[in-house]
Structures are given as structure tokens and as C-alpha cells.
Amino acid sequence: MDCEATKSQCCCGEETDQQKYDKIAEIIDQYKNREGSLIQVLHMAQTVYGYLPMELLKFIAKRMDIPLSEVSGVSTFYPVFSMQPRGKHTIKVCMGTACYVRGGKKLVDRLENMLGIQVGETSEDRKYSLEVVRCLGACGLAPAMMIDETIYKQVNPDKLNSILAKY
């Protein structure tokens, strides 16, 4: 069920945008006078809101009294920040040398086909976001991929259906 509420608690238990902005305002108020706190504020804002749309960046810049160009520059420089809505689950496929040689690209190709998205995109149902990373630290058991905080080792395309079924 889609929720149309914007000012009070949503009928489906989700927080409204206003409630999220109120939380972010509290975070900013705690950090705005601390030198070098922009990255922490952006990280917490992304945790609350899910991603960092331009409207939110403008809100943060105004509330912290710093130029929008600085907020935008920091948020686009670091790959941990996303300007697009993210999926409930983030799939990261390792494309480091060991994983690539042992079939990492085949995993990416199969996942793109299964999910109907390309690397860097989020599925229409906002269930999955697909990314590639340089290393997951599982080179000896390549190819590896990670969904949220769980690392899967020695993955092959035939295992993907059973892995995704868990989510």
C-alpha cells in the first residue's frame, strides 16, 4: 500500500518526509558548530533519509550555514554517498583481479539480467541496488559478492537464485 501522508505518521508505519527532515535537523543542530562535521552529518542524513537528494543537500547547507557547493562537492566526491534512491538490499559484486578472473563479470551480467538493472541502478520495486567494488577481502575464495553485510564466497551464476531467495 502506498502512503500519501506527509505531515503525520504514515498509515503503513513509515516515517514521513517531514519526520525524516525533523530528525536530520536535530542531527545538524548537534554537529553544526563542530569543525569538519559535514561528512558525519551527510552520513547520518543518508541513514535517516535513505539517500541524499538535492533538496536535502540544500536543507543541510542552509541549516549548517555553509555553501551548497561545499555540501554538494563532499556528497558527490565520496562514493559512500548516494544521490539516488537505494534498494532495501545492496548487492556488491567484487571485481578485483581474483574475482574478475574467476567469474565476477559473469555474476554481474547474470544479476543485471535477473534484476533488470545495470550496475549503479536500483530495481523498480526498490528491493535491490547493484554495485561493483574493487575488493571484499575474500580473494582466496573468489568470486565473492556481498548483500548488505553478508559476504558470499565462491559464487557462480547458478547459485544466484538461491542466494537472492533469502532476501
Short mmCIF file of C-alpha atoms in Angstrom, two decimals:
data_model
loop_
_atom_site.label_atom_id
_atom_site.label_comp_id
_atom_site.label_asym_id
_atom_site.label_seq_id
_atom_site.Cartn_x
_atom_site.Cartn_y
_atom_site.Cartn_z
CA MET A 1 0.00 0.00 0.00
CA ASP A 2 1.36 3.42 -0.93
CA CYS A 3 1.32 6.10 1.71
CA GLU A 4 0.20 9.61 0.87
CA ALA A 5 0.72 11.16 4.31
CA THR A 6 3.35 13.89 4.54
CA LYS A 7 2.93 15.55 7.92
CA SER A 8 1.98 12.84 10.39
CA GLN A 9 2.80 9.17 10.89
CA CYS A 10 2.14 7.30 7.68
CA CYS A 11 -0.73 4.81 7.68
CA CYS A 12 1.69 1.98 6.81
CA GLY A 13 4.12 2.70 9.65
CA GLU A 14 6.71 4.51 7.50
CA GLU A 15 8.12 7.83 8.60
CA THR A 16 7.01 10.80 6.55
CA ASP A 17 9.48 13.11 4.81
CA GLN A 18 8.73 15.79 7.40
CA GLN A 19 9.59 13.42 10.24
CA LYS A 20 12.83 12.49 8.49
CA TYR A 21 13.73 16.16 7.95
CA ASP A 22 12.97 16.85 11.62
CA LYS A 23 15.41 14.10 12.66
CA ILE A 24 18.04 15.44 10.28
CA ALA A 25 17.54 18.95 11.69
CA GLU A 26 18.25 17.58 15.18
CA ILE A 27 21.41 15.91 13.91
CA ILE A 28 22.56 19.13 12.24
CA ASP A 29 21.90 21.10 15.40
CA GLN A 30 24.16 18.71 17.33
CA TYR A 31 27.02 18.94 14.83
CA LYS A 32 26.78 22.28 13.02
CA ASN A 33 29.27 24.13 15.23
CA ARG A 34 31.86 21.34 15.15
CA GLU A 35 34.74 21.79 12.72
CA GLY A 36 34.80 19.15 9.98
CA SER A 37 31.41 17.66 10.82
CA LEU A 38 29.87 17.78 7.34
CA ILE A 39 30.76 14.18 6.46
CA GLN A 40 29.21 12.90 9.70
CA VAL A 41 26.06 14.93 9.07
CA LEU A 42 25.79 13.66 5.48
CA HIS A 43 26.31 10.08 6.60
CA MET A 44 23.62 10.31 9.30
CA ALA A 45 21.26 12.17 6.96
CA GLN A 46 21.64 9.40 4.38
CA THR A 47 20.94 6.82 7.08
CA VAL A 48 17.72 8.62 8.04
CA TYR A 49 16.53 9.55 4.54
CA GLY A 50 17.97 6.65 2.55
CA TYR A 51 19.85 8.80 0.04
CA LEU A 52 20.82 12.46 -0.49
CA PRO A 53 18.54 14.22 -3.00
CA MET A 54 19.38 17.82 -3.97
CA GLU A 55 16.52 19.19 -1.82
CA LEU A 56 18.07 17.55 1.23
CA LEU A 57 21.53 18.88 0.36
CA LYS A 58 20.06 22.40 0.14
CA PHE A 59 18.40 21.90 3.54
CA ILE A 60 21.69 20.74 5.09
CA ALA A 61 23.66 23.62 3.55
CA LYS A 62 21.18 26.22 4.77
CA ARG A 63 20.85 24.72 8.24
CA MET A 64 24.64 24.37 8.66
CA ASP A 65 25.23 27.81 7.11
CA ILE A 66 27.74 26.53 4.57
CA PRO A 67 27.72 26.89 0.77
CA LEU A 68 25.66 24.38 -1.18
CA SER A 69 28.69 23.89 -3.45
CA GLU A 70 30.66 22.54 -0.47
CA VAL A 71 27.87 20.18 0.62
CA SER A 72 27.32 19.00 -2.95
CA GLY A 73 31.05 18.63 -3.57
CA VAL A 74 31.58 16.46 -0.49
CA SER A 75 28.49 14.35 -1.16
CA THR A 76 29.49 13.63 -4.76
CA PHE A 77 33.20 13.08 -4.02
CA TYR A 78 32.80 10.17 -1.61
CA PRO A 79 31.32 7.00 -3.11
CA VAL A 80 29.62 6.09 0.18
CA PHE A 81 27.02 8.78 -0.54
CA SER A 82 24.17 8.16 -2.97
CA MET A 83 22.17 10.86 -4.73
CA GLN A 84 19.65 8.29 -5.99
CA PRO A 85 17.16 6.18 -4.02
CA ARG A 86 18.71 2.93 -2.84
CA GLY A 87 17.23 -0.51 -2.69
CA LYS A 88 16.34 -2.25 0.54
CA HIS A 89 19.29 -4.59 -0.14
CA THR A 90 22.61 -3.57 -1.70
CA ILE A 91 24.39 -6.19 -3.77
CA LYS A 92 28.12 -5.59 -4.21
CA VAL A 93 29.99 -7.82 -6.62
CA CYS A 94 33.75 -7.93 -6.28
CA MET A 95 35.60 -7.13 -9.49
CA GLY A 96 39.11 -7.25 -8.05
CA THR A 97 41.63 -9.28 -10.05
CA ALA A 98 40.99 -12.67 -8.40
CA CYS A 99 37.21 -12.31 -8.52
CA TYR A 100 37.21 -10.99 -12.08
CA VAL A 101 39.42 -13.83 -13.34
CA ARG A 102 37.27 -16.42 -11.57
CA GLY A 103 33.95 -15.19 -12.95
CA GLY A 104 32.98 -11.90 -11.29
CA LYS A 105 31.87 -10.41 -14.61
CA LYS A 106 29.56 -13.39 -15.20
CA LEU A 107 27.93 -12.68 -11.82
CA VAL A 108 27.39 -9.04 -12.75
CA ASP A 109 25.93 -9.99 -16.13
CA ARG A 110 23.54 -12.54 -14.60
CA LEU A 111 22.45 -10.16 -11.82
CA GLU A 112 21.78 -7.37 -14.32
CA ASN A 113 19.64 -9.78 -16.31
CA MET A 114 17.82 -11.20 -13.28
CA LEU A 115 17.11 -7.82 -11.69
CA GLY A 116 16.52 -5.85 -14.89
CA ILE A 117 19.00 -3.15 -13.86
CA GLN A 118 22.55 -2.09 -14.63
CA VAL A 119 25.41 -1.56 -12.17
CA GLY A 120 24.73 1.62 -10.21
CA GLU A 121 20.96 1.31 -10.53
CA THR A 122 18.13 0.29 -8.21
CA SER A 123 15.34 -2.09 -9.15
CA GLU A 124 11.92 -0.57 -9.81
CA ASP A 125 10.50 -2.18 -6.68
CA ARG A 126 13.41 -0.61 -4.70
CA LYS A 127 14.33 -4.05 -3.39
CA TYR A 128 17.89 -4.19 -4.78
CA SER A 129 20.73 -1.83 -5.70
CA LEU A 130 23.61 -3.29 -7.70
CA GLU A 131 27.22 -2.14 -7.34
CA VAL A 132 30.69 -3.37 -8.15
CA VAL A 133 33.58 -3.00 -5.72
CA ARG A 134 37.33 -3.48 -6.02
CA CYS A 135 37.80 -5.92 -3.14
CA LEU A 136 35.78 -7.70 -0.46
CA GLY A 137 38.80 -9.34 1.16
CA ALA A 138 37.86 -12.86 0.07
CA CYS A 139 40.36 -13.29 -2.77
CA GLY A 140 41.17 -16.90 -1.87
CA LEU A 141 37.50 -17.85 -2.25
CA ALA A 142 36.73 -15.82 -5.36
CA PRO A 143 34.45 -14.83 -6.88
CA ALA A 144 32.76 -13.08 -4.00
CA MET A 145 29.77 -10.83 -3.57
CA MET A 146 28.13 -9.11 -0.64
CA ILE A 147 24.48 -8.46 0.09
CA ASP A 148 24.08 -5.89 2.83
CA GLU A 149 26.62 -7.15 5.41
CA THR A 150 26.79 -10.81 4.34
CA ILE A 151 29.66 -11.99 2.13
CA TYR A 152 29.07 -14.90 -0.24
CA LYS A 153 32.17 -16.75 -1.43
CA GLN A 154 32.81 -18.99 -4.44
CA VAL A 155 29.64 -17.74 -6.06
CA ASN A 156 28.72 -18.84 -9.53
CA PRO A 157 25.76 -17.68 -11.63
CA ASP A 158 23.82 -20.86 -10.84
CA LYS A 159 23.86 -20.03 -7.10
CA LEU A 160 22.34 -16.56 -7.53
CA ASN A 161 18.68 -17.63 -7.49
CA SER A 162 19.06 -19.43 -4.15
CA ILE A 163 21.08 -16.57 -2.65
CA LEU A 164 18.55 -13.91 -3.70
CA ALA A 165 15.66 -16.08 -2.47
CA LYS A 166 16.86 -15.31 1.07
CA TYR A 167 16.01 -11.66 0.53
#
